[in-house]
Coordinates of C-alpha atoms in Angstrom, one line a residue:
M186 CA 0.2 2.2 13.3
D187 CA -1.4 5.3 11.8
Y188 CA -4.2 3.7 9.9
D189 CA -6.9 1.0 10.3
V190 CA -6.7 -1.8 7.8
E191 CA -10.3 -3.0 8.3
P192 CA -12.1 -0.3 6.4
V193 CA -9.5 -0.6 3.7
L194 CA -10.1 -4.3 3.2
R195 CA -13.9 -3.8 3.3
H196 CA -13.7 -1.2 0.7
A197 CA -11.4 -3.4 -1.5
F198 CA -14.0 -6.2 -1.5
R199 CA -16.8 -3.7 -2.2
A200 CA -14.8 -2.2 -5.1
R201 CA -14.2 -5.7 -6.5
R202 CA -18.0 -6.3 -6.5
L203 CA -18.6 -3.0 -8.1
W204 CA -16.0 -3.6 -10.9
L205 CA -17.5 -7.1 -11.4
T206 CA -20.9 -5.6 -11.8
Q207 CA -19.7 -3.0 -14.3
H208 CA -17.8 -5.4 -16.5
A209 CA -20.6 -7.9 -16.4
A210 CA -23.2 -5.3 -17.3
V211 CA -21.1 -3.9 -20.2
C212 CA -20.5 -7.3 -21.6
A213 CA -24.2 -8.1 -21.4
I214 CA -25.1 -4.8 -23.2
L215 CA -22.6 -5.6 -26.0
L216 CA -23.8 -9.2 -26.3
L217 CA -27.5 -8.3 -26.4
A218 CA -26.9 -5.5 -28.9
S219 CA -24.9 -7.7 -31.2
I220 CA -27.9 -9.9 -31.9
P221 CA -30.1 -7.3 -33.7
A222 CA -27.3 -4.9 -34.6
P223 CA -23.9 -6.7 -35.0
G224 CA -22.4 -3.9 -37.2
P225 CA -23.1 -1.0 -34.8
T226 CA -22.0 -3.1 -31.8
A227 CA -18.7 -3.9 -33.6
G228 CA -18.3 -0.2 -34.3
V229 CA -18.6 0.6 -30.6
V230 CA -16.0 -2.0 -29.7
V231 CA -13.6 -0.8 -32.4
F232 CA -14.1 2.8 -31.3
G233 CA -13.3 1.7 -27.8
L234 CA -10.1 -0.1 -28.9
L235 CA -9.0 3.0 -30.8
L236 CA -9.6 5.3 -27.8
T237 CA -7.8 2.9 -25.5
G238 CA -4.7 2.7 -27.8
A239 CA -4.6 6.4 -28.3
A240 CA -5.0 7.2 -24.6
R241 CA -2.2 4.8 -23.6
W242 CA 0.1 5.9 -26.3
I243 CA -0.3 9.6 -25.3
G244 CA 0.1 8.7 -21.6
G245 CA 3.4 7.0 -22.3
R246 CA 2.1 3.4 -21.8
R247 CA 3.0 2.1 -25.2
P248 CA 1.5 -1.3 -25.9
K249 CA 3.7 -4.3 -26.3
A250 CA 4.0 -6.3 -29.5
W251 CA 1.7 -9.1 -28.4
Q252 CA -0.9 -6.6 -27.3
L253 CA -0.8 -5.0 -30.8
V254 CA -1.2 -8.4 -32.4
L255 CA -4.1 -9.4 -30.1
A256 CA -5.8 -6.0 -30.8
A257 CA -5.4 -6.5 -34.5
L258 CA -6.9 -10.0 -34.3
V259 CA -9.9 -8.6 -32.5
A260 CA -10.3 -5.4 -34.5
L261 CA -10.1 -6.8 -38.0
P262 CA -13.1 -9.1 -37.8
L263 CA -15.0 -6.3 -36.1
L264 CA -14.1 -3.9 -38.8
Y265 CA -15.2 -6.4 -41.5
G266 CA -18.5 -6.8 -39.8
L267 CA -18.9 -3.1 -39.4
A268 CA -18.2 -2.4 -43.1
A269 CA -20.5 -5.1 -44.2
A270 CA -23.3 -3.8 -42.0
M271 CA -22.7 -0.2 -43.3
L272 CA -22.8 -1.3 -46.9
T273 CA -26.0 -3.3 -46.4
Q274 CA -27.7 -0.2 -44.9
S275 CA -26.2 2.3 -47.3
D276 CA -28.7 2.0 -50.2
G277 CA -31.8 2.1 -48.0
F278 CA -33.9 -0.1 -50.3
G279 CA -32.9 -3.6 -49.5
Q280 CA -31.1 -4.2 -52.8
P281 CA -27.9 -6.2 -52.2
D282 CA -26.3 -5.6 -55.6
G283 CA -26.7 -1.8 -55.5
F284 CA -28.2 -1.7 -59.0
G285 CA -31.9 -1.9 -58.0
Q286 CA -32.0 -5.6 -59.1
P287 CA -32.3 -8.3 -56.4
D288 CA -30.5 -10.9 -58.6
G289 CA -28.4 -8.6 -60.8
F290 CA -30.3 -9.6 -64.1
G291 CA -33.6 -7.8 -64.0
Q292 CA -37.2 -9.2 -64.4
P293 CA -38.8 -10.7 -67.6
D294 CA -41.1 -8.3 -69.5
E295 CA -44.5 -9.1 -71.0
F296 CA -42.7 -10.8 -74.0
G297 CA -40.6 -13.0 -71.7
E298 CA -37.5 -11.0 -72.3
Y299 CA -35.0 -10.2 -69.5
G300 CA -33.2 -7.0 -68.7
T301 CA -35.6 -4.6 -70.4
A302 CA -38.2 -3.7 -67.9
P303 CA -37.3 -1.5 -64.9
V304 CA -38.0 -2.7 -61.5
E305 CA -39.7 -0.6 -58.9
P306 CA -37.5 -0.2 -55.8
V307 CA -38.7 -2.1 -52.8
P308 CA -38.2 -0.6 -49.3
A309 CA -35.9 -2.6 -47.0
E310 CA -37.5 -4.8 -44.4
G311 CA -36.5 -4.7 -40.8
S312 CA -35.1 -1.8 -38.8
T313 CA -34.8 1.6 -40.5
W314 CA -32.5 2.9 -37.7
S315 CA -29.3 4.5 -38.8
P316 CA -26.2 2.4 -37.7
Y317 CA -24.7 5.6 -36.3
L318 CA -27.7 6.1 -34.1
L319 CA -27.5 2.5 -32.9
M320 CA -23.9 3.0 -32.0
L321 CA -24.8 6.1 -30.1
L322 CA -27.5 4.3 -28.1
I323 CA -25.1 1.4 -27.2
G324 CA -22.5 3.9 -26.1
V325 CA -25.0 5.8 -23.9
A326 CA -26.1 2.5 -22.3
V327 CA -22.5 1.6 -21.5
L328 CA -21.8 5.1 -20.2
A329 CA -24.9 5.0 -17.9
V330 CA -23.6 1.8 -16.3
T331 CA -20.1 3.2 -15.8
V332 CA -21.4 6.5 -14.4
A333 CA -23.6 4.6 -11.8
V334 CA -20.7 2.5 -10.7
R335 CA -18.2 5.3 -10.5
S336 CA -20.7 7.5 -8.6
T337 CA -21.1 4.8 -6.0
M338 CA -17.3 4.4 -5.7
L339 CA -16.6 8.1 -5.3
R340 CA -19.4 8.5 -2.7
A341 CA -17.8 5.7 -0.7
L342 CA -14.4 7.3 -0.8
T343 CA -15.4 10.9 -0.2
V344 CA -18.2 10.4 2.3
E345 CA -18.0 7.0 4.0
L346 CA -14.1 6.8 4.2
R347 CA -13.3 10.4 4.6
P348 CA -10.8 11.2 7.5
G349 CA -12.5 11.2 10.9
Q350 CA -15.4 9.1 9.7
A351 CA -16.5 6.5 12.3
G352 CA -17.6 3.1 11.3
R353 CA -16.1 -0.2 10.1
G354 CA -16.8 0.2 6.4
A355 CA -18.9 -1.7 3.9
I356 CA -20.5 -5.0 4.8
V357 CA -19.0 -8.1 3.1
P358 CA -21.6 -10.7 2.1
S359 CA -19.4 -13.7 2.6
P360 CA -19.2 -14.9 6.2
R361 CA -15.8 -16.5 5.6
V362 CA -14.4 -13.2 4.4
E363 CA -16.0 -11.4 7.3
E364 CA -14.2 -13.8 9.7
Q365 CA -10.8 -13.3 8.1
I366 CA -11.2 -9.5 8.1
A367 CA -12.1 -9.5 11.8
R368 CA -9.1 -11.7 12.5
L369 CA -6.8 -9.3 10.6
S370 CA -8.3 -6.3 12.4
L371 CA -7.6 -7.9 15.7
A372 CA -4.0 -8.9 14.7
Q373 CA -3.0 -5.4 13.6
R374 CA -3.5 -4.2 17.2
G375 CA -1.6 -7.1 18.6
N376 CA 1.8 -7.2 20.3
I377 CA 3.3 -10.3 18.6
L378 CA 5.1 -9.8 15.3
L379 CA 6.0 -13.0 13.5
H380 CA 8.0 -12.3 10.3
S381 CA 9.1 -14.2 7.3
G382 CA 12.6 -13.6 5.9
D383 CA 15.2 -11.3 7.3
N384 CA 13.1 -8.2 8.1
P385 CA 11.7 -8.4 11.6
F386 CA 10.2 -4.9 11.4
L387 CA 7.8 -5.4 8.5
G388 CA 5.4 -2.5 8.1
S389 CA 7.7 0.1 9.6
G390 CA 9.6 1.1 6.5
G391 CA 13.3 1.0 5.7
V392 CA 16.0 1.2 8.3
L393 CA 17.3 4.7 8.8
R394 CA 20.1 3.8 11.2
A395 CA 20.9 1.4 13.9
W396 CA 23.3 1.2 16.8
S397 CA 24.1 -1.0 19.7
M398 CA 26.5 -1.2 22.6
A399 CA 27.3 -3.4 25.6
M400 CA 28.6 -2.3 28.9
E401 CA 29.6 -4.0 32.1
L402 CA 27.3 -3.6 35.1
K403 CA 29.8 -2.6 37.8
P404 CA 29.2 -0.4 40.9
D405 CA 29.8 3.3 40.8
E406 CA 32.1 3.3 43.8
G407 CA 34.5 0.9 42.1
G408 CA 35.1 -2.8 42.2
D409 CA 34.5 -5.6 39.8
R410 CA 31.5 -7.3 41.3
P411 CA 28.5 -7.4 39.0
V412 CA 25.4 -5.4 40.0
S413 CA 22.0 -6.9 39.5
V414 CA 19.5 -5.0 37.2
D415 CA 15.9 -5.9 36.7
P416 CA 15.3 -5.7 32.9
V417 CA 11.6 -5.4 33.3
E418 CA 11.9 -2.4 35.5
L419 CA 14.5 -0.9 33.2
N420 CA 12.1 -1.3 30.2
R421 CA 9.3 0.3 32.2
Y422 CA 11.4 3.2 33.2
V423 CA 12.5 3.8 29.6
K424 CA 8.8 3.6 28.5
R425 CA 7.7 6.2 31.1
R426 CA 10.5 8.6 30.0
L427 CA 9.4 8.2 26.4
A428 CA 5.8 8.8 27.3
A429 CA 6.9 12.1 29.0
L430 CA 7.6 13.5 25.5
R431 CA 3.8 13.9 25.1
G432 CA 3.1 14.7 28.7
A433 CA 0.4 17.1 29.8
D434 CA 2.9 19.3 31.6
L435 CA 4.3 20.5 28.3
R436 CA 2.7 23.2 26.2
E437 CA 0.3 21.8 23.6
A438 CA 2.6 23.0 20.7
E439 CA 5.6 21.2 22.3
R440 CA 4.0 17.8 22.9
M441 CA 4.9 15.0 20.7
S442 CA 1.2 14.3 20.2
G443 CA 1.7 11.7 17.5
L444 CA 3.9 9.4 19.7
T445 CA 2.6 5.9 20.4
L446 CA 4.4 3.3 22.5
R447 CA 4.0 -0.5 22.3
D448 CA 5.7 -3.5 23.7
Q449 CA 6.3 -6.1 21.0
I450 CA 7.4 -9.7 20.8
V451 CA 9.4 -10.3 17.6
S452 CA 10.2 -13.8 16.3
A453 CA 10.7 -15.6 13.0
G454 CA 7.5 -17.3 11.9
V455 CA 9.1 -20.7 11.5
G456 CA 8.1 -23.5 13.8
G457 CA 7.0 -27.1 13.7
Q458 CA 4.2 -28.9 15.3
G459 CA 3.5 -27.7 18.8
W460 CA 4.9 -24.2 18.3
P461 CA 3.3 -22.2 21.1
L462 CA 2.7 -19.1 19.0
V463 CA 0.3 -20.8 16.7
D464 CA -3.4 -21.5 17.4
V465 CA -3.6 -25.2 16.5
A466 CA -7.4 -25.2 16.2
A467 CA -7.6 -22.1 13.9
L468 CA -4.2 -22.7 12.2
V469 CA -3.3 -19.0 12.6
P470 CA -0.6 -17.4 14.7
Y471 CA -1.5 -15.7 18.0
S472 CA -1.5 -11.9 17.9
H473 CA -1.6 -11.0 21.6
A474 CA 0.6 -11.8 24.5
T475 CA -0.4 -11.2 28.1
P476 CA 1.6 -8.8 30.3
Q477 CA 3.0 -11.8 32.3
A478 CA 4.2 -13.5 29.1
M479 CA 5.8 -10.2 28.0
E480 CA 7.7 -9.9 31.2
S481 CA 8.9 -13.5 31.0
V482 CA 10.3 -12.9 27.5
I483 CA 12.1 -9.8 28.8
R484 CA 13.7 -11.8 31.5
H485 CA 14.9 -14.5 29.1
P486 CA 17.2 -12.8 26.5
Q487 CA 18.4 -16.1 25.1
A488 CA 15.0 -17.3 24.0
S489 CA 13.9 -17.6 20.3
V490 CA 11.6 -14.7 20.8
R491 CA 12.7 -11.2 21.7
H492 CA 11.1 -8.1 23.3
F493 CA 11.3 -4.7 21.6
L494 CA 9.9 -1.4 22.9
R495 CA 8.5 0.3 19.8
A496 CA 8.1 4.1 19.7
T497 CA 6.4 5.5 16.6
V498 CA 5.8 9.1 15.7
G499 CA 3.4 10.0 12.9
A500 CA 4.8 13.2 11.4
N501 CA 1.7 15.3 11.7
V502 CA 2.3 19.0 11.3
T503 CA 0.3 20.9 13.9
P504 CA -1.5 24.1 12.9
V505 CA -0.1 27.5 13.7
H506 CA -2.2 29.9 15.7
S507 CA -1.8 33.5 16.5
P508 CA -1.7 34.8 20.1
D509 CA -5.4 35.6 19.9
G510 CA -6.3 32.1 18.7
R511 CA -6.7 32.6 15.0
M512 CA -5.4 29.9 12.7
L513 CA -2.6 31.1 10.6
I514 CA -1.4 27.9 8.9
P515 CA -3.6 24.7 9.0
G516 CA -2.2 21.4 10.0
E517 CA -0.9 19.0 7.4
H518 CA -0.1 15.3 7.4
H519 CA 3.3 14.5 5.9
S520 CA 2.3 10.8 5.6
I521 CA 5.4 9.4 7.1
A522 CA 6.0 7.4 10.3
V523 CA 9.2 7.2 12.2
S524 CA 9.7 4.2 14.5
T525 CA 12.5 3.2 16.9
F526 CA 12.8 -0.3 18.2
T527 CA 14.7 -0.7 21.4
H528 CA 16.0 -4.0 22.8
L529 CA 17.4 -4.1 26.3
A530 CA 19.0 -7.3 27.6
V531 CA 20.7 -8.1 30.9
E532 CA 23.0 -11.1 30.4
G533 CA 26.3 -12.2 31.9
G534 CA 26.6 -9.3 34.2
M535 CA 26.4 -6.9 31.3
L536 CA 23.8 -4.7 29.7
Y537 CA 23.1 -4.8 25.9
V538 CA 21.3 -2.0 24.3
E539 CA 20.2 -1.9 20.7
T540 CA 18.0 0.6 18.8
V541 CA 16.9 0.3 15.2
S542 CA 15.2 3.4 13.7
T543 CA 13.0 3.1 10.6
V544 CA 11.0 5.5 8.5
L545 CA 7.9 4.6 6.6
G546 CA 7.7 6.9 3.5
P547 CA 4.7 8.7 2.2
L548 CA 2.0 7.0 0.2
G549 CA 2.6 6.8 -3.6
P550 CA 0.9 9.5 -5.7
R551 CA -1.6 7.0 -7.2
Y552 CA -2.9 6.3 -3.7
R553 CA -3.4 10.0 -2.9
R554 CA -5.6 10.9 -5.9
I555 CA -8.7 10.8 -3.7
D556 CA -7.3 13.9 -1.8
G557 CA -8.2 16.0 -4.8
Y558 CA -11.9 15.0 -4.8
P559 CA -14.4 17.3 -3.1
D560 CA -15.9 16.2 0.2
G561 CA -19.1 14.5 -1.0
T562 CA -20.1 17.3 -3.4
G563 CA -20.0 17.2 -7.2
V564 CA -19.8 13.4 -7.2
A565 CA -22.1 12.9 -10.1
G566 CA -20.3 15.4 -12.3
R567 CA -16.9 14.0 -11.4
A568 CA -18.2 10.4 -12.1
L569 CA -19.5 11.5 -15.5
L570 CA -16.2 13.2 -16.4
E571 CA -14.1 10.2 -15.4
S572 CA -16.5 7.7 -17.2
C573 CA -16.2 9.7 -20.4
R574 CA -12.4 9.8 -20.0
D575 CA -12.2 6.0 -19.5
F576 CA -15.0 5.1 -22.0
G577 CA -12.6 3.3 -24.4
E578 CA -11.2 1.0 -21.7
S579 CA -14.6 0.4 -20.2
V580 CA -15.8 -1.0 -23.6
A581 CA -12.8 -2.6 -25.1
L582 CA -11.4 -4.2 -21.9
A583 CA -14.6 -5.2 -20.3
P584 CA -14.4 -8.9 -21.2
V585 CA -10.8 -9.2 -20.2
R586 CA -11.4 -7.5 -16.9
L587 CA -14.5 -9.6 -16.2
V588 CA -12.4 -12.7 -16.7
G589 CA -9.7 -11.3 -14.4
C590 CA -12.2 -10.5 -11.6
L591 CA -13.7 -14.0 -11.8
R592 CA -10.2 -15.6 -11.8
R593 CA -9.2 -13.6 -8.7
M594 CA -12.4 -14.4 -6.8
A595 CA -11.9 -18.1 -7.6
G596 CA -8.3 -18.0 -6.5
L597 CA -9.4 -16.4 -3.2
A598 CA -12.0 -19.1 -2.6
R599 CA -9.5 -21.8 -3.3
A600 CA -7.0 -20.3 -0.9
M601 CA -9.6 -20.0 1.9
R602 CA -10.6 -23.6 1.3
R603 CA -7.0 -24.8 1.6
A604 CA -6.6 -22.8 4.8
E605 CA -9.8 -24.2 6.3
T606 CA -9.0 -27.8 5.4
G607 CA -5.3 -27.7 6.3
V608 CA -3.5 -29.4 9.1
I609 CA -0.8 -28.2 11.5
E610 CA 1.9 -30.1 9.6
D611 CA 1.2 -27.8 6.6
L612 CA 2.5 -24.8 8.6
G613 CA 6.2 -24.4 7.8
D614 CA 6.6 -20.6 7.5
F615 CA 3.7 -18.6 8.9
G616 CA 5.4 -15.3 9.3
A617 CA 4.3 -12.0 7.8
R618 CA 5.5 -11.4 4.2
F619 CA 3.5 -8.4 3.2
D620 CA 2.4 -5.1 4.7
L621 CA -0.2 -3.1 2.9
R622 CA 0.9 0.3 4.0
Q623 CA 4.6 -0.3 3.3
A624 CA 3.8 -1.8 -0.1
T625 CA 2.0 1.3 -1.2
S626 CA 4.6 3.8 0.2
A627 CA 7.8 5.3 -1.0
A628 CA 11.0 3.7 0.2
R629 CA 12.3 6.9 1.7
P630 CA 11.0 10.4 2.6
V631 CA 10.4 12.5 -0.5
T632 CA 10.5 16.1 0.5
Y633 CA 13.0 18.0 2.6
L634 CA 10.6 18.5 5.4
Q635 CA 9.8 14.8 5.5
R636 CA 13.6 14.1 5.7
L637 CA 13.9 16.7 8.4
D638 CA 11.1 15.2 10.5
A639 CA 12.5 11.7 10.1
E640 CA 15.9 12.8 11.3
K641 CA 14.5 15.0 14.1
Y642 CA 12.2 12.4 15.7
T643 CA 14.9 9.7 15.4
K644 CA 17.4 11.9 17.3
L645 CA 14.9 13.0 19.9
I646 CA 13.7 9.4 20.7
E647 CA 17.3 8.0 20.7
R648 CA 18.5 10.8 23.0
R649 CA 15.6 10.2 25.4
I650 CA 16.3 6.4 25.4
S651 CA 20.0 7.0 26.2
E652 CA 19.2 9.5 29.0
A653 CA 16.6 7.1 30.5
V654 CA 19.0 4.2 30.5
I655 CA 21.8 6.3 32.1
G656 CA 19.4 7.8 34.6
Y657 CA 18.1 4.4 35.7
L658 CA 21.6 2.9 36.0
R659 CA 22.9 5.9 37.9
D660 CA 20.0 5.7 40.4
A661 CA 20.8 2.0 40.8
G662 CA 24.5 2.9 41.7
I663 CA 26.0 1.6 38.5
D664 CA 29.0 3.2 36.8
T665 CA 27.7 4.8 33.6
S666 CA 30.9 6.6 32.5
E667 CA 31.5 4.2 29.6
Y668 CA 27.9 4.5 28.4
E669 CA 28.0 8.3 28.6
R670 CA 31.3 8.6 26.8
R671 CA 30.0 6.5 23.9
M672 CA 26.7 8.2 23.7
N673 CA 28.4 11.7 23.6
V674 CA 30.4 10.6 20.7
Y675 CA 27.4 9.1 18.9
N676 CA 24.9 11.9 19.6
N677 CA 27.0 15.0 19.4
S678 CA 29.7 14.3 17.0
G679 CA 29.8 14.1 13.2
V680 CA 32.2 14.3 10.3
F681 CA 31.4 16.3 7.2
I682 CA 33.8 15.8 4.3
N683 CA 33.6 17.9 1.1
G684 CA 35.6 17.1 -2.0
D685 CA 38.3 14.4 -2.0
N686 CA 39.7 13.2 1.2
Y687 CA 42.0 10.2 1.3
G688 CA 43.4 10.7 4.8
A689 CA 42.2 9.5 8.1
A690 CA 39.2 11.1 9.9
A691 CA 38.1 11.0 13.5
A692 CA 35.3 12.5 15.5
G693 CA 34.5 13.0 19.2
P694 CA 36.5 14.0 22.2
D695 CA 39.9 12.4 22.5
A696 CA 39.4 10.7 19.2
E697 CA 42.5 9.6 17.2
A698 CA 42.8 8.5 13.6
V699 CA 46.0 7.3 12.0
R700 CA 46.4 6.2 8.4
G701 CA 48.2 2.9 7.8
D702 CA 51.4 4.3 6.2
D703 CA 51.5 7.2 8.7
A704 CA 51.4 4.7 11.5
G705 CA 54.3 2.8 10.0
R706 CA 56.4 6.0 9.6
A707 CA 55.6 7.0 13.1
A708 CA 56.7 3.6 14.5
K709 CA 59.9 3.8 12.5
G710 CA 60.6 7.3 13.8
K711 CA 60.3 6.1 17.4
D712 CA 62.7 3.2 16.7
D713 CA 65.2 5.6 15.3

């Protein structure tokens, strides 16, 4: 909920086109250069292989056995061609045998005898360029291509996609891909979550903790008759109380400014023909439910779809200002998101409350490298530096990467054709299986402050939910003593055990804990 997937997807397709252009251009340079100068071209490729192997070995990415065999099969013919070309060019006179004789036996003299008259050296025909100079020219051409592509990429990341930049991102040439990106962009802001598998909260991270309770809805003045409660009004009241955490009546530094609230319908993405959550014409699930449909789902807790109130807090650290307005410590984004899903159901004269708190960890280090780049300045120098660093892989792996790019593009085209020509009977499991943000994030908070924020916001939201439910029920004349007693134990009590403890433990007011053998001895004592 703290990022927009549309610019990310557009940049991904643009990056694929750029990589395809680079690999194709490098392969074309090597192919064209191999016609007049096969030896120097082979030398550039061998040099690239050596650089790639050395860089990966130093970086700890040691090649596997099959990779070494494949590299040897490629390098040995190239080395042979390079050596042959170097020996051919070494004498500089076009004499293959190295003795100044084109056939190795000399020329007949004026008496018709062989091997007595010296032969004048004949300059070699063709190019007189040094093979090392040709290798340098080929390398410079490859480097120019990689620098141009890398500069375009860095400029897009540091200028077009920098934080706060408005715009949808790069234009995708394919109309079919544009249509799919627009559909995903709309779906990410929807209120219907269809999941595949056993994780109904895909995209929100791992479960931090969960609790649930059920209580009887009986009047406060006593009696056993059930009291009617409107679940829609209860949900709205809880939502208003959560929204007050970011209310304008609080000081700016005290507001939970990163709080977002959303009603969501959650269901398993499994259904046959006629399933109402699937657009039969487009063969895609619906992403938005109307307010009327949302209320109907809340009032029917036994349906195959359930309502959850989602409260998400992006753990943004606000800046610290002095009393005179000077900034002392700038703000920082801890790159985690804490979500609490609350399900309220009124059924059988009882109230069921369930909350599931999740935390989405920070992005992995490889996805935060762009934070170290300057904001649009020094792009050319950085591109040159990175291109020189990756020169070996750019040369040696260009054909392999080109084939990989073409294979992925062909696979995407086939998948889109299957989706466009499919029928409703093909839809068996159409739930979400993958979330981009969660797939690139750590499973848990990494630093102490991230763990502290996750625990803090979870407790604050859970406490506000409990107080809101109690307040609404109390105003409706419903006995809340059971709910309050359980929440006091849950929110305010804890057990901390250090070392070895094999006895019973209890927490909370009036709590008791008896070990099994102690209970037997106690019962025996009473009998005696």
